[in-house]
């Protein structure tokens, strides 16, 4: 029997999507979390919780929102968090600059967890890339290649951009992100970070960072074999966020709390 005292009740946004269903499977296997309701434009029910098309319709109590939906639902989710001071784990990618700014502003009144990728392995990759970039600075060209399934809408992935941003913060110069080389015929600049997106089949997610120097190449790579790795991270983040004060949290905070 689940421990009611330690239970984290979850409102699952994007409940009928692939990631939503993966989160539901992980919650079924985890002893301290429970999905009390879902939020989705598709209100089909496949598990033991109701799914609503409007957050105003949700009657069930919840401690944390996990959002694996679509940027179109972002505003309603953030409004719910700030109005009710509820924590949210925002896992949706492809947010606009305005939405990202609103997310940061919302963290002043509600606890918000945001990570471009919920995999602990990816966050380790980012840490290793930063260390490599510092050590190899000015002597190696940096290229990022990301691969995802053919149904992914945004490109490049939020994770690829997060890797590039982390590297940019780690080095002493201001890198320029280059997404398209075919339109301009010129020699590669040392300050560039090339970012390339591949879409095909059912690839769950692959990210590779190449450091190319004179006569040697270093490659750091992460591959996700299933969506469960992201779902596990999201569920861990939800349990972590319960009863947290207002603020902006990320995967590094979760990892630090586990140590």
Coordinates of C-alpha atoms in Angstrom, one line a residue:
X1 CA 0.0 0.0 0.0
X2 CA 1.2 3.5 -0.8
X3 CA 2.3 5.7 2.1
X4 CA -0.3 8.4 2.2
X5 CA 1.8 10.6 4.4
X6 CA 4.6 10.9 1.9
X7 CA 2.4 10.8 -1.2
X8 CA 2.9 13.4 -3.9
X9 CA -0.3 14.0 -5.9
X10 CA 0.3 15.0 -9.5
X11 CA -1.8 16.8 -12.1
X12 CA -0.5 15.5 -15.4
X13 CA -0.6 18.0 -18.3
X14 CA -0.4 16.3 -21.7
X15 CA -1.8 13.2 -20.1
X16 CA -2.7 11.5 -23.4
X17 CA 0.5 12.2 -25.2
X18 CA 3.3 9.7 -25.5
X19 CA 5.3 11.3 -22.6
X20 CA 2.2 11.7 -20.5
X21 CA 1.5 7.9 -20.8
X22 CA 5.1 7.2 -20.0
X23 CA 4.8 9.3 -16.8
X24 CA 1.7 7.4 -15.9
X25 CA 3.5 4.1 -16.2
X26 CA 6.4 5.3 -14.0
X27 CA 3.9 6.6 -11.4
X28 CA 2.2 3.2 -11.3
X29 CA 5.6 1.6 -10.5
X30 CA 6.6 4.3 -7.9
X31 CA 5.4 4.1 -4.4
X32 CA 5.3 7.8 -3.3
X33 CA 3.5 9.5 -6.3
X34 CA 0.0 9.4 -7.5
X35 CA -1.7 11.0 -10.5
X36 CA -5.0 12.4 -9.4
X37 CA -6.0 14.1 -12.7
X38 CA -4.9 14.8 -16.2
X39 CA -5.1 17.8 -18.5
X40 CA -5.2 17.4 -22.2
X41 CA -7.2 18.6 -25.3
X42 CA -7.9 14.9 -25.8
X43 CA -10.0 13.8 -22.8
X44 CA -9.8 10.0 -23.4
X45 CA -9.2 8.1 -20.2
X46 CA -6.8 5.1 -20.2
X47 CA -5.9 4.9 -16.5
X48 CA -7.6 5.4 -13.1
X49 CA -7.7 9.2 -13.2
X50 CA -10.0 11.6 -15.0
X51 CA -8.7 13.8 -17.9
X52 CA -10.0 17.3 -18.3
X53 CA -9.8 19.8 -21.3
X54 CA -9.7 22.8 -18.9
X55 CA -7.8 23.3 -15.7
X56 CA -10.9 25.0 -14.3
X57 CA -12.7 21.7 -14.4
X58 CA -10.1 19.9 -12.2
X59 CA -11.7 19.0 -8.8
X60 CA -9.1 16.6 -7.5
X61 CA -6.4 17.8 -5.1
X62 CA -2.8 17.9 -6.4
X63 CA 0.6 19.0 -5.1
X64 CA 2.5 19.4 -8.3
X65 CA 1.9 19.8 -12.0
X66 CA 4.0 17.8 -14.5
X67 CA 3.8 19.4 -17.9
X68 CA 4.6 17.3 -20.9
X69 CA 2.2 18.9 -23.3
X70 CA 2.5 21.6 -26.0
X71 CA 3.6 25.3 -25.8
X72 CA 0.0 26.2 -26.6
X73 CA -1.1 25.1 -23.1
X74 CA 1.8 26.8 -21.4
X75 CA 0.0 30.0 -20.4
X76 CA -2.9 28.2 -18.7
X77 CA -0.5 26.0 -16.7
X78 CA 1.6 29.0 -15.6
X79 CA -1.5 30.9 -14.7
X80 CA -2.7 28.0 -12.6
X81 CA 0.6 27.8 -10.8
X82 CA 0.8 31.5 -9.9
X83 CA -2.8 31.7 -8.9
X84 CA -2.8 28.7 -6.6
X85 CA 1.0 28.9 -5.7
X86 CA 1.4 25.3 -6.9
X87 CA 4.7 23.9 -8.0
X88 CA 5.2 22.9 -11.7
X89 CA 7.7 20.7 -13.4
X90 CA 7.8 22.1 -17.0
X91 CA 9.1 19.5 -19.4
X92 CA 7.6 20.9 -22.6
X93 CA 10.1 22.0 -25.2
X94 CA 9.9 24.6 -27.9
X95 CA 8.8 27.5 -25.7
X96 CA 9.1 31.0 -27.2
X97 CA 11.3 33.7 -25.7
X98 CA 8.2 35.4 -24.3
X99 CA 7.1 32.1 -22.7
X100 CA 10.5 31.5 -21.2
X101 CA 10.5 35.0 -19.8
X102 CA 7.1 34.4 -18.3
X103 CA 8.3 31.2 -16.7
X104 CA 11.1 33.0 -15.0
X105 CA 8.8 35.7 -13.8
X106 CA 6.3 33.1 -12.5
X107 CA 9.1 31.6 -10.4
X108 CA 9.0 34.8 -8.2
X109 CA 5.6 33.7 -6.8
X110 CA 5.5 29.9 -7.4
X111 CA 8.0 27.0 -7.3
X112 CA 8.9 26.3 -11.0
X113 CA 11.2 23.4 -12.1
X114 CA 12.5 23.8 -15.7
X115 CA 14.9 21.6 -17.6
X116 CA 15.4 21.3 -21.3
X117 CA 15.9 17.6 -20.7
X118 CA 14.7 15.5 -17.8
X119 CA 17.4 12.8 -18.1
X120 CA 20.1 12.7 -15.4
X121 CA 22.4 11.3 -18.0
X122 CA 22.0 14.3 -20.3
X123 CA 22.7 16.6 -17.5
X124 CA 25.9 14.7 -16.8
X125 CA 26.8 15.1 -20.5
X126 CA 26.3 18.9 -20.3
X127 CA 28.7 19.0 -17.3
X128 CA 31.3 17.0 -19.1
X129 CA 30.9 19.2 -22.2
X130 CA 31.5 22.3 -20.1
X131 CA 34.7 20.9 -18.6
X132 CA 35.9 19.8 -22.1
X133 CA 35.1 23.2 -23.6
X134 CA 37.2 25.0 -20.9
X135 CA 40.2 22.7 -21.4
X136 CA 40.1 22.7 -25.2
X137 CA 39.2 26.3 -25.7
X138 CA 40.7 27.9 -28.9
X139 CA 42.1 24.7 -30.1
X140 CA 39.0 22.6 -31.0
X141 CA 35.9 23.3 -33.1
X142 CA 32.6 22.4 -31.5
X143 CA 29.7 20.8 -33.3
X144 CA 26.4 19.5 -31.8
X145 CA 24.3 16.9 -33.6
X146 CA 20.9 16.0 -32.2
X147 CA 18.6 13.2 -33.6
X148 CA 14.9 12.7 -32.8
X149 CA 11.8 10.9 -34.2
X150 CA 10.0 12.3 -37.2
X151 CA 7.0 13.6 -35.1
X152 CA 9.1 16.1 -33.1
X153 CA 7.9 19.6 -33.9
X154 CA 10.8 21.8 -32.8
X155 CA 14.3 21.9 -34.2
X156 CA 17.0 22.1 -33.0
X157 CA 15.9 20.4 -29.8
X158 CA 15.8 22.3 -26.5
X159 CA 18.5 20.0 -25.2
X160 CA 20.9 20.9 -28.0
X161 CA 20.4 24.6 -27.3
X162 CA 20.8 23.9 -23.6
X163 CA 24.2 22.2 -24.3
X164 CA 25.2 25.1 -26.5
X165 CA 24.2 27.6 -23.9
X166 CA 26.1 25.8 -21.1
X167 CA 29.2 25.7 -23.3
X168 CA 28.9 29.4 -24.1
X169 CA 28.8 30.1 -20.4
X170 CA 31.9 28.0 -19.8
X171 CA 34.2 29.6 -22.4
X172 CA 35.8 33.0 -22.4
X173 CA 34.5 34.1 -25.8
X174 CA 31.0 34.7 -27.2
X175 CA 30.1 31.8 -29.5
X176 CA 27.9 32.2 -32.5
X177 CA 25.4 29.5 -33.2
X178 CA 25.3 28.3 -36.8
X179 CA 22.3 26.2 -37.9
X180 CA 22.8 26.3 -41.7
X181 CA 26.0 26.2 -43.6
X182 CA 24.9 25.6 -47.1
X183 CA 23.6 29.2 -47.7
X184 CA 27.0 30.8 -47.0
X185 CA 30.2 29.7 -48.6
X186 CA 33.0 30.7 -46.2
X187 CA 35.6 29.2 -43.9
X188 CA 34.4 28.1 -40.5
X189 CA 35.0 30.7 -37.7
X190 CA 36.7 29.4 -34.5
X191 CA 34.0 31.1 -32.4
X192 CA 31.1 29.1 -34.0
X193 CA 29.1 26.3 -32.5
X194 CA 27.4 24.3 -35.2
X195 CA 24.0 22.8 -34.3
X196 CA 22.5 20.2 -36.5
X197 CA 19.0 18.5 -36.3
X198 CA 18.2 15.1 -37.7
X199 CA 14.5 13.9 -37.8
X200 CA 13.6 10.3 -38.7
X201 CA 11.8 7.1 -37.7
X202 CA 11.3 6.5 -34.0
X203 CA 14.5 7.8 -32.6
X204 CA 13.8 8.7 -29.0
X205 CA 16.7 11.1 -28.6
X206 CA 20.4 11.3 -29.3
X207 CA 22.8 14.1 -28.6
X208 CA 26.4 14.2 -29.7
X209 CA 29.0 16.9 -29.1
X210 CA 32.1 16.8 -31.2
X211 CA 35.3 18.6 -30.3
X212 CA 37.4 18.6 -33.5
X213 CA 41.0 19.6 -33.3
X214 CA 44.2 19.1 -35.4
X215 CA 44.6 15.4 -36.0
X216 CA 42.2 14.3 -33.2
X217 CA 38.5 14.3 -32.5
X218 CA 36.7 13.9 -29.1
X219 CA 33.1 12.9 -29.1
X220 CA 30.7 12.9 -26.1
X221 CA 27.3 11.3 -26.7
X222 CA 24.1 10.4 -25.0
X223 CA 21.4 8.1 -26.3
X224 CA 18.0 7.5 -24.8
X225 CA 16.5 4.1 -25.5
X226 CA 13.0 4.9 -24.3
X227 CA 10.9 7.8 -23.1
X228 CA 10.9 6.3 -19.6
X229 CA 14.3 7.9 -18.8
X230 CA 12.6 11.3 -19.1
X231 CA 9.5 10.3 -17.3
X232 CA 11.6 9.0 -14.3
X233 CA 13.4 12.3 -14.1
X234 CA 10.1 14.2 -14.2
X235 CA 8.5 12.1 -11.4
X236 CA 11.6 12.5 -9.3
X237 CA 11.5 16.3 -9.9
X238 CA 7.8 16.4 -8.9
X239 CA 8.5 14.6 -5.6
X240 CA 11.4 17.0 -5.0
X241 CA 9.3 20.1 -5.7
X242 CA 6.5 19.3 -3.2
X243 CA 6.4 22.0 -0.6
X244 CA 9.3 24.0 -2.1
X245 CA 9.3 27.8 -1.7
X246 CA 8.9 30.0 -4.8
X247 CA 11.9 30.0 -7.1
X248 CA 13.3 28.6 -10.3
X249 CA 14.7 25.1 -9.9
X250 CA 16.6 22.8 -12.4
X251 CA 18.1 19.3 -12.6
X252 CA 21.3 20.4 -10.9
X253 CA 19.2 21.3 -7.8
X254 CA 17.6 17.8 -7.9
X255 CA 21.0 16.1 -8.3
X256 CA 22.5 18.2 -5.4
X257 CA 19.6 17.3 -3.1
X258 CA 20.1 13.6 -3.8
X259 CA 23.8 13.7 -2.7

